[in-house]
Amino acid sequence: MVDISKAGSFTFGVCSVKRLGYGAMQLAGPGVFGPPKDRGAAIAVLREAVASGVDHIDTSDFYGPHVTNQLIREALHPYPADLVLVTKIGARRGHDASWIPAFSAEELTRAVHDNLRNLGLDVLDVVNLRSMHGIHGPAEGSLEAPLTVLADLQRQGLVRHIGLSNVTARQIADGRRICEIVCVQNHYNLAHRDDDALIEELAAAGTAYVPFFPLGGFTPLQSTILSDVAAGLGATPMQLALAWLLQRAPNILLIPGTSSLGHLRENLAVADLALTADTVSALDRIAAG
Ligand SMILES: NC(=O)c1ccc[n+]([C@@H]2O[C@H](COP(=O)([O-])OP(=O)(O)OC[C@H]3O[C@@H](n4cnc5c(N)ncnc54)[C@H](OP(=O)(O)O)[C@@H]3O)[C@@H](O)[C@H]2O)c1
């Protein structure tokens, strides 16, 4: 079994995690709605992730809804002492699987309690407030009211740390005036590099940057350069995409999502994949092109 600690670790807030983690969104049914096709397989992926050394799992109670958190609880509770579960709030699901902004004090408070109940926890390690000002990418707009509610839930002892998701640099700076922001979760990968400058700023501040869609999400990355370079190294394109993120900045934590044991093993094996400067330059051409 690969030693995933070779990919390094990072400390944010009081949480210290290995940089290779796991994103649980893919475990719910199609469209992140309803139960998985194969519940046993979903449980097996979660158990193998943790058995392989993963100590950082990203989730939300709006995956399913409730389904993903209930799977995590069934597979892993009582949780290993070092496991950090990071969840997010700010949306709810319609009966038609739609994603509906849920930013009132009542909805945010309910979301925290839903996460606590479905994960079987008394306190949530990290809660990301997911901005819905832009559904498909960050857009300016005040997060003061919802962040104040979340900071209040933190003061009540229900939340250890707070992060932000789908946000701009300005929203992060404004957020820091309300509470400590330990991590930021935005869309980023080797083909989608809007946050290049933000990543450097967050690294300097000791804030974790956790890219969602590290493999391209619902449209997995496809690039001739990526495939050619991967073939030359005897790696897969997805492994190369993850290895590129690991070398990109020390505060980047990976949460690739998969419902497949084979893909999980492939993704964790990147701990053994070091990239040369020439390989990185070749991959940097993907975004440039
Ligand atoms: N904050 C937010 O707004 C937000 C938004 C989206 C996601 N997230 C979080 O970020 C995590 C990662 O994002 P994501 O899961 O959407 O996207 P992703 O990790 O970029 O890609 C997942 C997709 O890639 C496939 N895949 C995974 N490993 C593979 C491999 N080795 N080879 C080929 N295909 C592979 C998966 O299919 P298989 O299941 O078949 O492997 C799935 O279709 C999520 O799990 C979630 O926790 C957060």
XYZ file of C-alpha atoms and ligand atoms in Angstrom:
337
model
C 0.000 0.000 0.000
C 1.271 3.475 -0.860
C 2.411 5.676 2.037
C 0.265 8.781 1.463
C 2.142 10.771 4.089
C 4.879 11.148 1.436
C 2.637 13.832 -0.132
C 3.097 15.912 3.026
C 0.712 17.385 5.556
C -0.685 20.798 6.447
C -2.049 22.368 9.607
C -5.041 24.711 9.552
C -6.640 25.839 12.775
C -5.918 22.991 15.176
C -6.427 20.427 12.385
C -3.344 18.747 10.983
C -4.102 16.633 7.913
C -2.286 14.809 5.165
C -2.418 16.695 1.873
C -4.058 13.729 0.149
C -7.668 13.612 1.289
C -10.977 12.473 -0.142
C -14.125 14.254 -1.386
C -17.321 12.336 -0.649
C -19.730 14.103 -3.029
C -19.566 11.338 -5.651
C -20.986 8.802 -3.179
C -24.613 9.954 -3.454
C -26.833 8.978 -6.386
C -26.718 10.507 -9.876
C -26.709 14.323 -9.782
C -25.591 14.120 -6.124
C -29.200 13.206 -5.314
C -30.689 10.180 -3.593
C -28.966 6.950 -2.598
C -25.966 5.453 -4.395
C -26.487 2.634 -6.897
C -24.358 0.365 -4.709
C -24.380 1.252 -1.007
C -21.877 -1.475 -0.137
C -19.407 -0.100 -2.678
C -19.755 3.429 -1.266
C -19.068 2.150 2.261
C -16.061 0.183 0.962
C -14.562 3.301 -0.674
C -14.852 5.291 2.574
C -13.344 2.487 4.666
C -10.473 1.941 2.261
C -9.727 5.675 2.116
C -9.297 5.798 5.877
C -7.456 2.461 6.013
C -5.040 3.935 3.437
C -4.245 6.847 5.738
C -6.734 9.495 4.558
C -7.495 11.769 7.521
C -9.427 14.549 5.725
C -12.858 13.932 4.180
C -14.913 16.666 2.552
C -18.701 16.363 2.660
C -21.991 18.228 3.022
C -25.429 17.381 4.300
C -26.812 18.704 1.003
C -25.162 15.775 -0.834
C -28.053 13.381 -1.213
C -29.368 15.319 0.780
C -28.278 13.616 4.041
C -27.205 10.468 2.143
C -23.457 11.129 1.999
C -23.175 12.051 5.670
C -25.196 8.994 6.659
C -22.853 6.812 4.584
C -19.823 8.374 6.290
C -21.342 7.690 9.689
C -22.236 4.101 8.819
C -18.803 3.401 7.358
C -16.564 5.148 9.860
C -18.296 5.931 13.176
C -16.854 5.893 15.811
C -14.339 8.024 13.952
C -10.562 7.684 14.272
C -9.273 10.457 16.554
C -7.227 12.032 13.758
C -10.008 12.128 11.123
C -11.015 15.669 10.120
C -14.497 15.920 8.583
C -15.054 19.146 6.688
C -18.589 20.045 5.732
C -20.303 22.964 4.027
C -23.551 24.856 4.386
C -25.370 27.528 2.384
C -27.635 25.495 0.107
C -30.499 23.052 0.300
C -31.933 20.691 -2.265
C -35.275 20.964 -4.002
C -37.434 17.892 -4.658
C -36.247 18.126 -8.271
C -32.577 17.877 -7.156
C -32.072 21.633 -7.647
C -29.553 23.566 -5.490
C -31.342 26.335 -3.584
C -29.487 29.057 -1.636
C -30.178 28.621 2.092
C -28.673 31.597 3.877
C -31.214 32.641 6.492
C -30.187 32.272 10.140
C -32.765 29.529 10.508
C -31.556 27.584 7.464
C -27.877 27.877 8.445
C -28.571 26.782 11.997
C -30.651 23.859 10.749
C -27.854 22.883 8.351
C -25.297 22.763 11.173
C -27.627 20.601 13.263
C -28.393 18.345 10.257
C -24.650 17.814 9.740
C -24.111 17.072 13.446
C -26.974 14.582 13.556
C -26.249 12.765 10.305
C -22.501 12.557 10.970
C -23.090 11.554 14.601
C -20.952 14.356 16.052
C -21.248 16.851 18.933
C -19.030 19.402 17.194
C -18.104 19.851 13.530
C -14.350 20.138 12.829
C -14.643 22.611 9.944
C -17.697 24.213 8.315
C -17.316 26.023 5.004
C -19.862 28.700 4.222
C -20.550 28.124 0.507
C -21.369 31.411 -1.181
C -24.323 31.220 -3.527
C -23.828 34.764 -4.887
C -22.505 32.934 -7.925
C -23.645 29.347 -8.470
C -20.984 28.431 -11.021
C -18.165 30.639 -9.758
C -17.428 33.316 -7.175
C -19.287 36.623 -7.454
C -19.016 39.655 -5.206
C -21.710 40.177 -2.596
C -21.795 40.494 1.165
C -21.421 37.367 3.307
C -21.579 39.346 6.541
C -25.010 38.189 7.701
C -24.540 34.413 7.128
C -20.953 34.457 8.408
C -22.070 36.226 11.581
C -24.608 33.438 12.130
C -21.927 30.784 11.589
C -19.503 32.592 13.939
C -22.254 32.582 16.551
C -22.714 28.816 16.131
C -18.930 28.522 16.574
C -19.142 30.493 19.851
C -21.861 28.081 20.980
C -19.330 25.259 20.555
C -21.024 23.519 17.616
C -18.286 24.363 15.099
C -14.513 24.248 15.679
C -13.295 26.097 12.557
C -14.798 28.145 9.747
C -13.874 28.235 6.055
C -15.325 29.822 2.937
C -16.194 28.320 -0.437
C -16.774 29.771 -3.894
C -15.507 33.157 -2.791
C -13.456 36.124 -3.972
C -10.346 37.571 -2.314
C -12.460 40.477 -1.111
C -15.051 38.201 0.528
C -12.225 36.385 2.328
C -10.726 39.689 3.572
C -14.174 40.877 4.722
C -14.809 37.489 6.346
C -11.606 37.700 8.375
C -13.057 40.751 10.139
C -15.876 38.551 11.469
C -14.047 35.337 12.366
C -10.908 33.330 11.640
C -11.018 31.751 8.170
C -8.872 28.589 8.174
C -9.545 27.298 4.651
C -10.928 28.288 1.270
C -12.568 25.844 -1.140
C -12.859 27.105 -4.718
C -12.913 25.631 -8.228
C -9.303 25.121 -9.363
C -7.300 22.620 -11.376
C -4.535 22.636 -13.979
C -6.935 23.878 -16.663
C -8.903 26.347 -14.506
C -6.479 28.701 -12.798
C -8.466 31.833 -11.909
C -7.206 31.582 -8.315
C -3.463 31.535 -9.026
C -2.828 34.823 -7.209
C -5.261 34.022 -4.391
C -3.446 30.740 -3.664
C -0.178 32.623 -3.050
C -1.946 35.085 -0.723
C -3.542 32.263 1.251
C -0.261 30.333 1.444
C 1.414 33.424 2.943
C -1.419 33.663 5.499
C -1.174 29.935 6.411
C -4.691 29.315 5.104
C -5.484 25.993 3.426
C -6.643 26.124 -0.192
C -8.768 23.103 -1.091
C -9.608 22.996 -4.801
C -12.926 21.494 -5.729
C -13.161 19.795 -9.125
C -9.416 18.917 -8.908
C -10.000 16.417 -11.724
C -12.473 18.598 -13.610
C -15.551 17.506 -11.630
C -18.584 16.514 -13.692
C -16.514 16.984 -16.869
C -13.225 15.212 -16.089
C -10.136 16.944 -17.509
C -9.250 16.049 -21.078
C -6.122 17.342 -22.792
C -3.746 15.898 -25.327
C -0.799 17.409 -23.444
C -1.980 15.793 -20.217
C -2.469 12.385 -21.860
C 0.869 12.510 -23.684
C 2.886 13.558 -20.653
C 1.109 10.957 -18.501
C 1.838 8.188 -20.996
C 5.520 9.183 -21.030
C 5.672 8.873 -17.232
C 3.676 5.653 -16.984
C 1.027 7.493 -14.954
C -2.628 8.219 -15.693
C -3.819 11.703 -16.707
C -5.780 12.000 -13.452
C -2.710 11.121 -11.383
C -0.756 13.762 -13.208
C -3.488 16.364 -12.591
C -3.312 15.625 -8.855
C 0.501 15.589 -8.764
C 0.487 18.983 -10.501
C -1.756 20.385 -7.738
C 0.511 18.951 -5.017
C 3.562 20.715 -6.423
C 1.609 23.937 -7.125
C 1.631 25.257 -3.519
C 2.195 23.758 -0.052
C -1.195 24.920 1.267
C -3.157 22.998 -1.400
C -5.040 20.023 0.059
C -6.514 17.443 -2.313
C -10.052 16.080 -2.045
C -10.538 14.160 -5.317
C -13.971 12.553 -5.454
C -14.635 9.018 -6.557
C -17.167 6.265 -6.049
C -14.695 3.652 -7.304
C -12.129 1.678 -5.303
C -9.896 1.473 -8.376
C -9.910 5.232 -8.853
C -9.355 5.801 -5.127
C -6.211 3.642 -5.230
C -5.041 5.371 -8.393
C -5.553 8.801 -6.841
C -3.769 7.986 -3.580
C -0.822 6.521 -5.499
C 0.192 10.060 -6.542
C 2.016 10.270 -3.228
C 4.757 8.402 -5.125
C 4.683 10.672 -8.196
C 7.196 13.538 -8.095
C 7.206 15.863 -11.117
C 10.318 17.361 -12.686
C 10.470 21.057 -13.590
C 10.205 20.098 -17.285
C 7.011 18.143 -16.653
C 5.517 21.048 -14.697
C 6.333 23.473 -17.546
C 4.681 21.138 -20.035
C 1.546 20.923 -17.872
C 1.499 24.696 -17.330
C 0.932 25.041 -21.082
C -2.543 23.478 -20.669
C -3.995 26.559 -18.972
C -1.976 28.917 -21.140
C -3.463 27.318 -24.260
N -17.497 23.732 -2.410
C -18.138 23.390 -3.506
O -18.917 24.148 -4.056
C -17.870 22.045 -4.113
C -18.336 21.775 -5.402
C -18.047 20.540 -5.945
C -17.337 19.598 -5.215
N -16.912 19.867 -3.945
C -16.094 18.902 -3.177
O -14.921 18.633 -3.929
C -14.765 17.213 -4.063
C -14.064 16.928 -5.380
O -14.851 17.369 -6.456
P -15.660 16.376 -7.413
O -15.771 15.040 -6.788
O -16.898 17.053 -7.784
O -14.774 16.365 -8.709
P -13.347 15.732 -9.115
O -12.683 15.177 -7.899
O -12.658 16.744 -9.908
O -13.765 14.586 -10.108
C -14.640 13.572 -9.793
C -14.939 12.832 -11.066
O -13.746 12.222 -11.566
C -13.906 10.813 -11.619
N -12.638 10.237 -11.149
C -12.111 10.280 -9.920
N -10.915 9.671 -9.902
C -10.670 9.245 -11.154
C -9.617 8.556 -11.766
N -8.518 8.182 -11.076
N -9.704 8.264 -13.104
C -10.781 8.634 -13.814
N -11.832 9.296 -13.292
C -11.774 9.608 -11.968
C -15.061 10.473 -10.732
O -15.767 9.345 -11.222
P -15.770 7.921 -10.448
O -16.725 8.063 -9.314
O -16.185 6.985 -11.500
O -14.356 7.697 -10.007
C -15.931 11.724 -10.879
O -16.722 11.643 -12.038
C -16.195 16.679 -3.989
O -16.203 15.302 -3.687
C -16.796 17.567 -2.937
O -16.487 17.047 -1.649
C -17.156 21.093 -3.399
